[in-house]
Amino acid sequence: MFIGHETVAFAVVALAAVRLGVSKERALALGVAAGLFAAVPDADMVYALSGLLSAQGGVFGATEAFWAASTAVHRTITHSVVLAAPAALAFALLHDEQTTFRAAGWTVLVGVAGVAFLVSGPLALLVTAAFAAAGRLVLLALDRYVTPALSARDVGVAAFAGLATHPFGDYLTGHPPDLLYPLPIHILTARPDLFGDETLNLLAAFGFELACIWAGVLVALHLLDRDPRDYVSPKATAGIAYAAVAFVVTPPTLDLSYPFVFSVLAVGVVGVTPDYTRRLPDAPTAALTGLAAVTLAGVAYLATYLGFVSEYL
């Protein structure tokens, strides 16, 4: 998952807020906060940049090296639902205007770093520092760009929602997160084999990511009183042509997903192409048309794989 972490956290929190009687404007602000905090756990990927220094084999080789290096600490400290609670508390305290509360927030983060160091060693300090820095950047963004202003309690709730939902989105791809870190209890030890077919497992993960993105988009448009049909151009149907890729490219798997992922995402470029009037679309129309095209491309590929390709493998 990449964008789906943020959009599903946004959708869950924003919808819950509206159901609890919160105004649409404040619900949007809470959802945005949750979405931003949902990106914070992947700050642990900072260590994976070391893999690029020894990468060979072009773009795909660099991608493989990046993910290989990430396995040292990725999806452990920052992906723990156990540590999500104290981390959310720390970010809430840091959002408070009183110096005493802010000092308490840093103290909590230092405590989290101390636990990580004792359990995982020095590298954990780098990861926790990156995690804290990412959370601090989110707080600065909320102060500067998000209205109406959120209270410390609002931030704590949004932070916990974003941090706690993130690891579950990673369950379908790669190594499962260590949900109960630092406890020596592992409840998810392997990604699920949903269909007994590696390509279908990849397409399931890809479809889940798209569903999460659409959830965020549709909730946002609902809260803004906008009709999604006003932002999707008929050009999106061009994505159906991606079905032909199933006949010429080796079926992808979760272990070799990059050719499929990069190529299917490239279909989204159709969103920024001029329409019949030769005018470029506005940003929302370009984004939603591209997303719709990618979605249709995924569906078309799946249908072709099931109908014509899989039986010959």
PDB file of C-alpha atoms in Angstrom:
ATOM      1  CA  MET A   1       0.000   0.000   0.000  1.00  0.00           C
ATOM      2  CA  PHE A   2       1.111   3.542  -0.703  1.00  0.00           C
ATOM      3  CA  ILE A   3      -1.697   6.099  -0.877  1.00  0.00           C
ATOM      4  CA  GLY A   4      -4.345   3.742   0.472  1.00  0.00           C
ATOM      5  CA  HIS A   5      -3.068   4.033   4.048  1.00  0.00           C
ATOM      6  CA  GLU A   6      -3.818   7.726   4.091  1.00  0.00           C
ATOM      7  CA  THR A   7      -7.102   7.685   2.207  1.00  0.00           C
ATOM      8  CA  VAL A   8      -8.723   4.897   4.228  1.00  0.00           C
ATOM      9  CA  ALA A   9      -7.717   6.549   7.528  1.00  0.00           C
ATOM     10  CA  PHE A  10      -9.191   9.796   6.222  1.00  0.00           C
ATOM     11  CA  ALA A  11     -12.420   8.073   5.190  1.00  0.00           C
ATOM     12  CA  VAL A  12     -12.881   6.169   8.467  1.00  0.00           C
ATOM     13  CA  VAL A  13     -12.265   9.167  10.716  1.00  0.00           C
ATOM     14  CA  ALA A  14     -14.190  11.679   8.618  1.00  0.00           C
ATOM     15  CA  LEU A  15     -17.236   9.414   8.313  1.00  0.00           C
ATOM     16  CA  ALA A  16     -17.148   8.540  12.017  1.00  0.00           C
ATOM     17  CA  ALA A  17     -16.950  12.214  12.913  1.00  0.00           C
ATOM     18  CA  VAL A  18     -19.993  13.061  10.788  1.00  0.00           C
ATOM     19  CA  ARG A  19     -21.953  10.180  12.314  1.00  0.00           C
ATOM     20  CA  LEU A  20     -21.128  11.580  15.764  1.00  0.00           C
ATOM     21  CA  GLY A  21     -22.639  14.938  14.826  1.00  0.00           C
ATOM     22  CA  VAL A  22     -19.472  16.824  13.935  1.00  0.00           C
ATOM     23  CA  SER A  23     -19.781  19.472  11.226  1.00  0.00           C
ATOM     24  CA  LYS A  24     -18.577  18.558   7.749  1.00  0.00           C
ATOM     25  CA  GLU A  25     -15.794  21.147   7.933  1.00  0.00           C
ATOM     26  CA  ARG A  26     -14.409  19.775  11.190  1.00  0.00           C
ATOM     27  CA  ALA A  27     -14.882  16.206   9.978  1.00  0.00           C
ATOM     28  CA  LEU A  28     -12.745  17.025   6.947  1.00  0.00           C
ATOM     29  CA  ALA A  29     -10.055  18.494   9.197  1.00  0.00           C
ATOM     30  CA  LEU A  30     -10.069  15.417  11.438  1.00  0.00           C
ATOM     31  CA  GLY A  31      -9.932  13.142   8.407  1.00  0.00           C
ATOM     32  CA  VAL A  32      -7.010  15.039   6.931  1.00  0.00           C
ATOM     33  CA  ALA A  33      -5.160  14.784  10.256  1.00  0.00           C
ATOM     34  CA  ALA A  34      -5.767  11.021  10.408  1.00  0.00           C
ATOM     35  CA  GLY A  35      -4.641  10.620   6.808  1.00  0.00           C
ATOM     36  CA  LEU A  36      -1.422  12.524   7.418  1.00  0.00           C
ATOM     37  CA  PHE A  37      -0.626  10.522  10.532  1.00  0.00           C
ATOM     38  CA  ALA A  38      -1.293   7.311   8.594  1.00  0.00           C
ATOM     39  CA  ALA A  39       1.760   8.162   6.480  1.00  0.00           C
ATOM     40  CA  VAL A  40       4.045   8.532   9.507  1.00  0.00           C
ATOM     41  CA  PRO A  41       4.784   4.803  10.131  1.00  0.00           C
ATOM     42  CA  ASP A  42       6.559   4.533   6.793  1.00  0.00           C
ATOM     43  CA  ALA A  43       9.176   6.965   8.061  1.00  0.00           C
ATOM     44  CA  ASP A  44      11.043   3.781   8.946  1.00  0.00           C
ATOM     45  CA  MET A  45      11.830   3.468   5.243  1.00  0.00           C
ATOM     46  CA  VAL A  46      14.548   6.117   5.695  1.00  0.00           C
ATOM     47  CA  TYR A  47      16.995   3.302   6.394  1.00  0.00           C
ATOM     48  CA  ALA A  48      16.085   1.578   3.137  1.00  0.00           C
ATOM     49  CA  LEU A  49      17.664   4.461   1.207  1.00  0.00           C
ATOM     50  CA  SER A  50      20.996   2.797   1.991  1.00  0.00           C
ATOM     51  CA  GLY A  51      20.005   0.034  -0.415  1.00  0.00           C
ATOM     52  CA  LEU A  52      20.100   2.463  -3.332  1.00  0.00           C
ATOM     53  CA  LEU A  53      23.829   3.032  -2.824  1.00  0.00           C
ATOM     54  CA  SER A  54      24.628  -0.493  -3.991  1.00  0.00           C
ATOM     55  CA  ALA A  55      21.747  -0.926  -6.431  1.00  0.00           C
ATOM     56  CA  GLN A  56      22.346  -2.350  -9.899  1.00  0.00           C
ATOM     57  CA  GLY A  57      20.067  -3.198 -12.796  1.00  0.00           C
ATOM     58  CA  GLY A  58      18.275   0.069 -13.508  1.00  0.00           C
ATOM     59  CA  VAL A  59      14.933   1.071 -12.051  1.00  0.00           C
ATOM     60  CA  PHE A  60      13.798  -2.436 -11.156  1.00  0.00           C
ATOM     61  CA  GLY A  61      17.167  -3.286  -9.621  1.00  0.00           C
ATOM     62  CA  ALA A  62      17.081  -0.138  -7.518  1.00  0.00           C
ATOM     63  CA  THR A  63      13.568  -0.968  -6.380  1.00  0.00           C
ATOM     64  CA  GLU A  64      14.588  -4.484  -5.345  1.00  0.00           C
ATOM     65  CA  ALA A  65      17.622  -3.167  -3.447  1.00  0.00           C
ATOM     66  CA  PHE A  66      15.496  -0.553  -1.710  1.00  0.00           C
ATOM     67  CA  TRP A  67      12.976  -3.119  -0.440  1.00  0.00           C
ATOM     68  CA  ALA A  68      15.708  -5.600   0.494  1.00  0.00           C
ATOM     69  CA  ALA A  69      17.388  -3.004   2.734  1.00  0.00           C
ATOM     70  CA  SER A  70      14.049  -2.036   4.248  1.00  0.00           C
ATOM     71  CA  THR A  71      13.524  -5.469   5.782  1.00  0.00           C
ATOM     72  CA  ALA A  72      16.030  -4.696   8.549  1.00  0.00           C
ATOM     73  CA  VAL A  73      13.576  -2.519  10.495  1.00  0.00           C
ATOM     74  CA  HIS A  74      10.526  -1.934   8.326  1.00  0.00           C
ATOM     75  CA  ARG A  75       7.096  -2.773   9.757  1.00  0.00           C
ATOM     76  CA  THR A  76       8.288  -3.259  13.329  1.00  0.00           C
ATOM     77  CA  ILE A  77       8.615  -0.288  15.682  1.00  0.00           C
ATOM     78  CA  THR A  78       6.511   2.181  13.735  1.00  0.00           C
ATOM     79  CA  HIS A  79       3.897  -0.405  12.726  1.00  0.00           C
ATOM     80  CA  SER A  80       3.005  -1.540  16.225  1.00  0.00           C
ATOM     81  CA  VAL A  81      -0.522  -1.019  17.517  1.00  0.00           C
ATOM     82  CA  VAL A  82       0.962  -1.306  21.007  1.00  0.00           C
ATOM     83  CA  LEU A  83       3.192   1.728  20.445  1.00  0.00           C
ATOM     84  CA  ALA A  84       0.508   3.595  18.495  1.00  0.00           C
ATOM     85  CA  ALA A  85      -1.206   4.640  21.740  1.00  0.00           C
ATOM     86  CA  PRO A  86       1.803   6.287  23.461  1.00  0.00           C
ATOM     87  CA  ALA A  87       2.905   7.805  20.155  1.00  0.00           C
ATOM     88  CA  ALA A  88      -0.549   9.325  19.596  1.00  0.00           C
ATOM     89  CA  LEU A  89      -0.495  10.651  23.163  1.00  0.00           C
ATOM     90  CA  ALA A  90       2.925  12.195  22.535  1.00  0.00           C
ATOM     91  CA  PHE A  91       1.759  13.946  19.358  1.00  0.00           C
ATOM     92  CA  ALA A  92      -1.350  15.224  21.149  1.00  0.00           C
ATOM     93  CA  LEU A  93       0.800  16.667  23.937  1.00  0.00           C
ATOM     94  CA  LEU A  94       3.161  18.254  21.415  1.00  0.00           C
ATOM     95  CA  HIS A  95       0.161  19.953  19.809  1.00  0.00           C
ATOM     96  CA  ASP A  96      -0.766  21.655  23.084  1.00  0.00           C
ATOM     97  CA  GLU A  97       0.237  25.284  23.570  1.00  0.00           C
ATOM     98  CA  GLN A  98       1.535  24.773  27.109  1.00  0.00           C
ATOM     99  CA  THR A  99       5.264  24.156  27.420  1.00  0.00           C
ATOM    100  CA  THR A 100       4.747  21.612  30.186  1.00  0.00           C
ATOM    101  CA  PHE A 101       2.574  19.431  27.983  1.00  0.00           C
ATOM    102  CA  ARG A 102       5.001  19.701  25.073  1.00  0.00           C
ATOM    103  CA  ALA A 103       7.861  18.631  27.316  1.00  0.00           C
ATOM    104  CA  ALA A 104       5.759  15.661  28.394  1.00  0.00           C
ATOM    105  CA  GLY A 105       5.192  14.784  24.740  1.00  0.00           C
ATOM    106  CA  TRP A 106       8.905  14.675  24.000  1.00  0.00           C
ATOM    107  CA  THR A 107       9.411  12.618  27.151  1.00  0.00           C
ATOM    108  CA  VAL A 108       6.937  10.023  25.907  1.00  0.00           C
ATOM    109  CA  LEU A 109       8.692   9.837  22.528  1.00  0.00           C
ATOM    110  CA  VAL A 110      12.051   9.418  24.260  1.00  0.00           C
ATOM    111  CA  GLY A 111      10.497   6.577  26.246  1.00  0.00           C
ATOM    112  CA  VAL A 112       9.312   4.913  23.049  1.00  0.00           C
ATOM    113  CA  ALA A 113      12.822   5.300  21.592  1.00  0.00           C
ATOM    114  CA  GLY A 114      14.294   3.782  24.735  1.00  0.00           C
ATOM    115  CA  VAL A 115      12.048   0.727  24.473  1.00  0.00           C
ATOM    116  CA  ALA A 116      12.916   0.333  20.798  1.00  0.00           C
ATOM    117  CA  PHE A 117      16.638   0.583  21.577  1.00  0.00           C
ATOM    118  CA  LEU A 118      16.452  -2.062  24.285  1.00  0.00           C
ATOM    119  CA  VAL A 119      14.542  -4.452  22.040  1.00  0.00           C
ATOM    120  CA  SER A 120      16.082  -3.805  18.619  1.00  0.00           C
ATOM    121  CA  GLY A 121      19.387  -2.006  19.147  1.00  0.00           C
ATOM    122  CA  PRO A 122      20.928   1.239  17.801  1.00  0.00           C
ATOM    123  CA  LEU A 123      19.223   1.147  14.402  1.00  0.00           C
ATOM    124  CA  ALA A 124      15.904   1.477  16.214  1.00  0.00           C
ATOM    125  CA  LEU A 125      16.954   4.928  17.427  1.00  0.00           C
ATOM    126  CA  LEU A 126      17.328   6.145  13.843  1.00  0.00           C
ATOM    127  CA  VAL A 127      13.916   4.759  12.957  1.00  0.00           C
ATOM    128  CA  THR A 128      12.235   6.250  16.026  1.00  0.00           C
ATOM    129  CA  ALA A 129      13.868   9.621  15.360  1.00  0.00           C
ATOM    130  CA  ALA A 130      12.551   9.581  11.786  1.00  0.00           C
ATOM    131  CA  PHE A 131       9.127   8.580  13.104  1.00  0.00           C
ATOM    132  CA  ALA A 132       9.105  11.452  15.614  1.00  0.00           C
ATOM    133  CA  ALA A 133      10.303  13.921  12.986  1.00  0.00           C
ATOM    134  CA  ALA A 134       7.570  12.832  10.571  1.00  0.00           C
ATOM    135  CA  GLY A 135       4.937  13.249  13.293  1.00  0.00           C
ATOM    136  CA  ARG A 136       6.285  16.688  14.102  1.00  0.00           C
ATOM    137  CA  LEU A 137       6.025  17.688  10.436  1.00  0.00           C
ATOM    138  CA  VAL A 138       2.392  16.569  10.443  1.00  0.00           C
ATOM    139  CA  LEU A 139       1.715  18.786  13.468  1.00  0.00           C
ATOM    140  CA  LEU A 140       3.312  21.756  11.712  1.00  0.00           C
ATOM    141  CA  ALA A 141       1.196  21.095   8.607  1.00  0.00           C
ATOM    142  CA  LEU A 142      -1.977  20.916  10.699  1.00  0.00           C
ATOM    143  CA  ASP A 143      -1.155  24.229  12.364  1.00  0.00           C
ATOM    144  CA  ARG A 144      -0.436  25.993   9.100  1.00  0.00           C
ATOM    145  CA  TYR A 145      -2.798  24.533   6.533  1.00  0.00           C
ATOM    146  CA  VAL A 146      -5.767  22.788   8.183  1.00  0.00           C
ATOM    147  CA  THR A 147      -8.871  24.627   9.296  1.00  0.00           C
ATOM    148  CA  PRO A 148     -10.746  24.691  11.557  1.00  0.00           C
ATOM    149  CA  ALA A 149      -7.983  24.348  14.133  1.00  0.00           C
ATOM    150  CA  LEU A 150      -7.880  21.038  15.976  1.00  0.00           C
ATOM    151  CA  SER A 151      -7.503  20.627  19.713  1.00  0.00           C
ATOM    152  CA  ALA A 152      -4.864  18.420  21.322  1.00  0.00           C
ATOM    153  CA  ARG A 153      -7.536  15.806  21.969  1.00  0.00           C
ATOM    154  CA  ASP A 154      -8.597  15.902  18.306  1.00  0.00           C
ATOM    155  CA  VAL A 155      -4.996  15.381  17.258  1.00  0.00           C
ATOM    156  CA  GLY A 156      -4.577  12.477  19.669  1.00  0.00           C
ATOM    157  CA  VAL A 157      -7.645  10.688  18.305  1.00  0.00           C
ATOM    158  CA  ALA A 158      -6.680  11.336  14.682  1.00  0.00           C
ATOM    159  CA  ALA A 159      -3.082  10.275  15.314  1.00  0.00           C
ATOM    160  CA  PHE A 160      -4.111   7.013  16.938  1.00  0.00           C
ATOM    161  CA  ALA A 161      -6.535   6.243  14.103  1.00  0.00           C
ATOM    162  CA  GLY A 162      -3.889   6.898  11.464  1.00  0.00           C
ATOM    163  CA  LEU A 163      -1.106   5.011  13.238  1.00  0.00           C
ATOM    164  CA  ALA A 164      -3.262   2.037  14.260  1.00  0.00           C
ATOM    165  CA  THR A 165      -4.944   1.482  10.882  1.00  0.00           C
ATOM    166  CA  HIS A 166      -1.732   1.693   8.850  1.00  0.00           C
ATOM    167  CA  PRO A 167      -0.256  -1.748   9.657  1.00  0.00           C
ATOM    168  CA  PHE A 168      -3.412  -3.635   8.689  1.00  0.00           C
ATOM    169  CA  GLY A 169      -3.166  -2.250   5.171  1.00  0.00           C
ATOM    170  CA  ASP A 170       0.273  -3.860   4.861  1.00  0.00           C
ATOM    171  CA  TYR A 171      -0.956  -7.340   5.649  1.00  0.00           C
ATOM    172  CA  LEU A 172      -1.600  -8.262   2.009  1.00  0.00           C
ATOM    173  CA  THR A 173       1.828  -7.244   0.739  1.00  0.00           C
ATOM    174  CA  GLY A 174       5.345  -8.106   1.743  1.00  0.00           C
ATOM    175  CA  HIS A 175       6.348  -9.143   5.246  1.00  0.00           C
ATOM    176  CA  PRO A 176       3.435  -8.761   7.710  1.00  0.00           C
ATOM    177  CA  PRO A 177       3.874  -5.993  10.288  1.00  0.00           C
ATOM    178  CA  ASP A 178       4.892  -6.800  13.841  1.00  0.00           C
ATOM    179  CA  LEU A 179       1.581  -5.636  15.290  1.00  0.00           C
ATOM    180  CA  LEU A 180       2.377  -6.252  18.960  1.00  0.00           C
ATOM    181  CA  TYR A 181       5.987  -5.050  19.012  1.00  0.00           C
ATOM    182  CA  PRO A 182       7.820  -4.946  21.450  1.00  0.00           C
ATOM    183  CA  LEU A 183       5.903  -7.881  22.924  1.00  0.00           C
ATOM    184  CA  PRO A 184       7.255 -11.317  21.896  1.00  0.00           C
ATOM    185  CA  ILE A 185       3.891 -12.234  20.420  1.00  0.00           C
ATOM    186  CA  HIS A 186       3.431 -12.579  16.653  1.00  0.00           C
ATOM    187  CA  ILE A 187      -0.172 -12.904  15.508  1.00  0.00           C
ATOM    188  CA  LEU A 188       0.482 -12.379  11.790  1.00  0.00           C
ATOM    189  CA  THR A 189       3.491 -14.284  10.518  1.00  0.00           C
ATOM    190  CA  ALA A 190       2.861 -14.556   6.777  1.00  0.00           C
ATOM    191  CA  ARG A 191       0.855 -12.750   4.157  1.00  0.00           C
ATOM    192  CA  PRO A 192      -2.339 -14.601   3.259  1.00  0.00           C
ATOM    193  CA  ASP A 193      -2.563 -16.889   0.254  1.00  0.00           C
ATOM    194  CA  LEU A 194      -6.110 -15.938  -0.664  1.00  0.00           C
ATOM    195  CA  PHE A 195      -6.454 -17.747  -3.977  1.00  0.00           C
ATOM    196  CA  GLY A 196      -3.561 -20.189  -4.283  1.00  0.00           C
ATOM    197  CA  ASP A 197      -2.451 -18.170  -7.311  1.00  0.00           C
ATOM    198  CA  GLU A 198       0.355 -15.634  -6.895  1.00  0.00           C
ATOM    199  CA  THR A 199      -0.933 -13.364  -9.637  1.00  0.00           C
ATOM    200  CA  LEU A 200      -4.444 -13.274  -8.193  1.00  0.00           C
ATOM    201  CA  ASN A 201      -2.971 -12.519  -4.771  1.00  0.00           C
ATOM    202  CA  LEU A 202      -1.171  -9.527  -6.254  1.00  0.00           C
ATOM    203  CA  LEU A 203      -4.300  -8.332  -8.046  1.00  0.00           C
ATOM    204  CA  ALA A 204      -6.235  -8.655  -4.774  1.00  0.00           C
ATOM    205  CA  ALA A 205      -3.693  -6.428  -3.023  1.00  0.00           C
ATOM    206  CA  PHE A 206      -3.816  -3.973  -5.916  1.00  0.00           C
ATOM    207  CA  GLY A 207      -7.620  -3.949  -5.840  1.00  0.00           C
ATOM    208  CA  PHE A 208      -7.608  -3.369  -2.096  1.00  0.00           C
ATOM    209  CA  GLU A 209      -5.330  -0.367  -2.543  1.00  0.00           C
ATOM    210  CA  LEU A 210      -7.639   1.070  -5.209  1.00  0.00           C
ATOM    211  CA  ALA A 211     -10.687   0.474  -2.990  1.00  0.00           C
ATOM    212  CA  CYS A 212      -9.021   2.380  -0.153  1.00  0.00           C
ATOM    213  CA  ILE A 213      -8.207   5.273  -2.466  1.00  0.00           C
ATOM    214  CA  TRP A 214     -11.744   5.388  -3.829  1.00  0.00           C
ATOM    215  CA  ALA A 215     -13.114   5.333  -0.268  1.00  0.00           C
ATOM    216  CA  GLY A 216     -11.163   8.463   0.589  1.00  0.00           C
ATOM    217  CA  VAL A 217     -12.093  10.202  -2.659  1.00  0.00           C
ATOM    218  CA  LEU A 218     -15.812   9.454  -2.352  1.00  0.00           C
ATOM    219  CA  VAL A 219     -15.985  10.496   1.315  1.00  0.00           C
ATOM    220  CA  ALA A 220     -14.174  13.746   0.543  1.00  0.00           C
ATOM    221  CA  LEU A 221     -16.516  14.541  -2.339  1.00  0.00           C
ATOM    222  CA  HIS A 222     -19.521  13.677  -0.171  1.00  0.00           C
ATOM    223  CA  LEU A 223     -18.393  16.064   2.580  1.00  0.00           C
ATOM    224  CA  LEU A 224     -17.749  18.756  -0.018  1.00  0.00           C
ATOM    225  CA  ASP A 225     -21.189  18.166  -1.581  1.00  0.00           C
ATOM    226  CA  ARG A 226     -19.654  17.271  -4.947  1.00  0.00           C
ATOM    227  CA  ASP A 227     -20.780  14.640  -7.459  1.00  0.00           C
ATOM    228  CA  PRO A 228     -17.913  12.321  -8.467  1.00  0.00           C
ATOM    229  CA  ARG A 229     -19.428  11.908 -11.927  1.00  0.00           C
ATOM    230  CA  ASP A 230     -18.600  15.546 -12.622  1.00  0.00           C
ATOM    231  CA  TYR A 231     -14.879  14.754 -12.383  1.00  0.00           C
ATOM    232  CA  VAL A 232     -14.531  11.576 -14.428  1.00  0.00           C
ATOM    233  CA  SER A 233     -14.051  12.027 -18.161  1.00  0.00           C
ATOM    234  CA  PRO A 234     -15.040   9.378 -20.743  1.00  0.00           C
ATOM    235  CA  LYS A 235     -11.308   9.217 -21.513  1.00  0.00           C
ATOM    236  CA  ALA A 236     -11.024   6.889 -18.521  1.00  0.00           C
ATOM    237  CA  THR A 237     -12.406   4.048 -20.661  1.00  0.00           C
ATOM    238  CA  ALA A 238      -9.034   3.969 -22.424  1.00  0.00           C
ATOM    239  CA  GLY A 239      -7.838   1.974 -19.440  1.00  0.00           C
ATOM    240  CA  ILE A 240      -9.702  -1.067 -20.768  1.00  0.00           C
ATOM    241  CA  ALA A 241      -7.039  -1.415 -23.459  1.00  0.00           C
ATOM    242  CA  TYR A 242      -4.594  -2.487 -20.747  1.00  0.00           C
ATOM    243  CA  ALA A 243      -6.166  -5.944 -20.971  1.00  0.00           C
ATOM    244  CA  ALA A 244      -3.815  -6.679 -23.878  1.00  0.00           C
ATOM    245  CA  VAL A 245      -0.849  -6.549 -21.481  1.00  0.00           C
ATOM    246  CA  ALA A 246      -1.968  -9.888 -20.025  1.00  0.00           C
ATOM    247  CA  PHE A 247      -0.971 -11.593 -23.308  1.00  0.00           C
ATOM    248  CA  VAL A 248       2.503 -10.103 -23.674  1.00  0.00           C
ATOM    249  CA  VAL A 249       3.915  -9.715 -20.151  1.00  0.00           C
ATOM    250  CA  THR A 250       4.758 -12.499 -17.714  1.00  0.00           C
ATOM    251  CA  PRO A 251       1.988 -12.604 -15.067  1.00  0.00           C
ATOM    252  CA  PRO A 252       3.165 -10.593 -12.058  1.00  0.00           C
ATOM    253  CA  THR A 253       3.423 -11.808  -8.476  1.00  0.00           C
ATOM    254  CA  LEU A 254       3.922 -10.102  -5.135  1.00  0.00           C
ATOM    255  CA  ASP A 255       7.619 -10.954  -5.403  1.00  0.00           C
ATOM    256  CA  LEU A 256       7.858  -9.472  -8.911  1.00  0.00           C
ATOM    257  CA  SER A 257       5.186  -6.805  -8.978  1.00  0.00           C
ATOM    258  CA  TYR A 258       7.029  -3.744 -10.252  1.00  0.00           C
ATOM    259  CA  PRO A 259       6.580  -4.188 -14.027  1.00  0.00           C
ATOM    260  CA  PHE A 260       2.829  -4.560 -13.520  1.00  0.00           C
ATOM    261  CA  VAL A 261       2.497  -1.783 -10.939  1.00  0.00           C
ATOM    262  CA  PHE A 262       4.531   0.771 -12.871  1.00  0.00           C
ATOM    263  CA  SER A 263       2.828   0.015 -16.178  1.00  0.00           C
ATOM    264  CA  VAL A 264      -0.736  -0.024 -14.861  1.00  0.00           C
ATOM    265  CA  LEU A 265      -0.192   3.218 -12.957  1.00  0.00           C
ATOM    266  CA  ALA A 266       1.132   4.773 -16.160  1.00  0.00           C
ATOM    267  CA  VAL A 267      -2.378   4.363 -17.577  1.00  0.00           C
ATOM    268  CA  GLY A 268      -3.407   7.199 -15.262  1.00  0.00           C
ATOM    269  CA  VAL A 269      -1.584   9.644 -17.561  1.00  0.00           C
ATOM    270  CA  VAL A 270      -4.750   9.668 -19.649  1.00  0.00           C
ATOM    271  CA  GLY A 271      -6.235  11.925 -16.983  1.00  0.00           C
ATOM    272  CA  VAL A 272      -3.973  14.849 -17.874  1.00  0.00           C
ATOM    273  CA  THR A 273      -4.437  14.645 -21.645  1.00  0.00           C
ATOM    274  CA  PRO A 274      -6.474  17.362 -23.412  1.00  0.00           C
ATOM    275  CA  ASP A 275     -10.139  16.716 -24.166  1.00  0.00           C
ATOM    276  CA  TYR A 276     -11.878  17.222 -27.516  1.00  0.00           C
ATOM    277  CA  THR A 277     -11.717  21.014 -27.003  1.00  0.00           C
ATOM    278  CA  ARG A 278      -7.898  20.732 -26.700  1.00  0.00           C
ATOM    279  CA  ARG A 279      -8.024  22.170 -23.202  1.00  0.00           C
ATOM    280  CA  LEU A 280      -6.236  20.565 -20.300  1.00  0.00           C
ATOM    281  CA  PRO A 281      -8.505  19.325 -17.485  1.00  0.00           C
ATOM    282  CA  ASP A 282      -8.469  20.870 -14.031  1.00  0.00           C
ATOM    283  CA  ALA A 283      -6.578  19.037 -11.293  1.00  0.00           C
ATOM    284  CA  PRO A 284      -9.558  17.194  -9.704  1.00  0.00           C
ATOM    285  CA  THR A 285     -10.809  15.986 -13.083  1.00  0.00           C
ATOM    286  CA  ALA A 286      -7.342  14.883 -14.137  1.00  0.00           C
ATOM    287  CA  ALA A 287      -6.830  12.998 -10.868  1.00  0.00           C
ATOM    288  CA  LEU A 288     -10.192  11.216 -10.816  1.00  0.00           C
ATOM    289  CA  THR A 289     -10.128  10.420 -14.528  1.00  0.00           C
ATOM    290  CA  GLY A 290      -6.658   8.938 -14.102  1.00  0.00           C
ATOM    291  CA  LEU A 291      -7.805   6.934 -11.081  1.00  0.00           C
ATOM    292  CA  ALA A 292     -10.828   5.644 -12.977  1.00  0.00           C
ATOM    293  CA  ALA A 293      -8.610   4.668 -15.921  1.00  0.00           C
ATOM    294  CA  VAL A 294      -6.232   2.749 -13.646  1.00  0.00           C
ATOM    295  CA  THR A 295      -9.188   1.016 -12.008  1.00  0.00           C
ATOM    296  CA  LEU A 296     -10.627  -0.047 -15.359  1.00  0.00           C
ATOM    297  CA  ALA A 297      -7.169  -1.212 -16.432  1.00  0.00           C
ATOM    298  CA  GLY A 298      -6.913  -3.422 -13.350  1.00  0.00           C
ATOM    299  CA  VAL A 299     -10.377  -4.875 -13.893  1.00  0.00           C
ATOM    300  CA  ALA A 300      -9.671  -5.503 -17.587  1.00  0.00           C
ATOM    301  CA  TYR A 301      -6.367  -7.210 -16.781  1.00  0.00           C
ATOM    302  CA  LEU A 302      -8.066  -9.413 -14.171  1.00  0.00           C
ATOM    303  CA  ALA A 303     -10.844 -10.418 -16.562  1.00  0.00           C
ATOM    304  CA  THR A 304      -8.344 -11.268 -19.288  1.00  0.00           C
ATOM    305  CA  TYR A 305      -6.112 -13.209 -16.931  1.00  0.00           C
ATOM    306  CA  LEU A 306      -9.024 -15.259 -15.602  1.00  0.00           C
ATOM    307  CA  GLY A 307     -10.620 -15.804 -18.993  1.00  0.00           C
ATOM    308  CA  PHE A 308      -7.670 -16.506 -21.257  1.00  0.00           C
ATOM    309  CA  VAL A 309      -4.261 -16.556 -19.585  1.00  0.00           C
ATOM    310  CA  SER A 310      -4.434 -18.490 -16.311  1.00  0.00           C
ATOM    311  CA  GLU A 311      -5.646 -21.727 -17.913  1.00  0.00           C
ATOM    312  CA  TYR A 312      -2.453 -21.969 -19.987  1.00  0.00           C
ATOM    313  CA  LEU A 313      -0.052 -21.506 -17.049  1.00  0.00           C
TER     314      LEU A 313
END
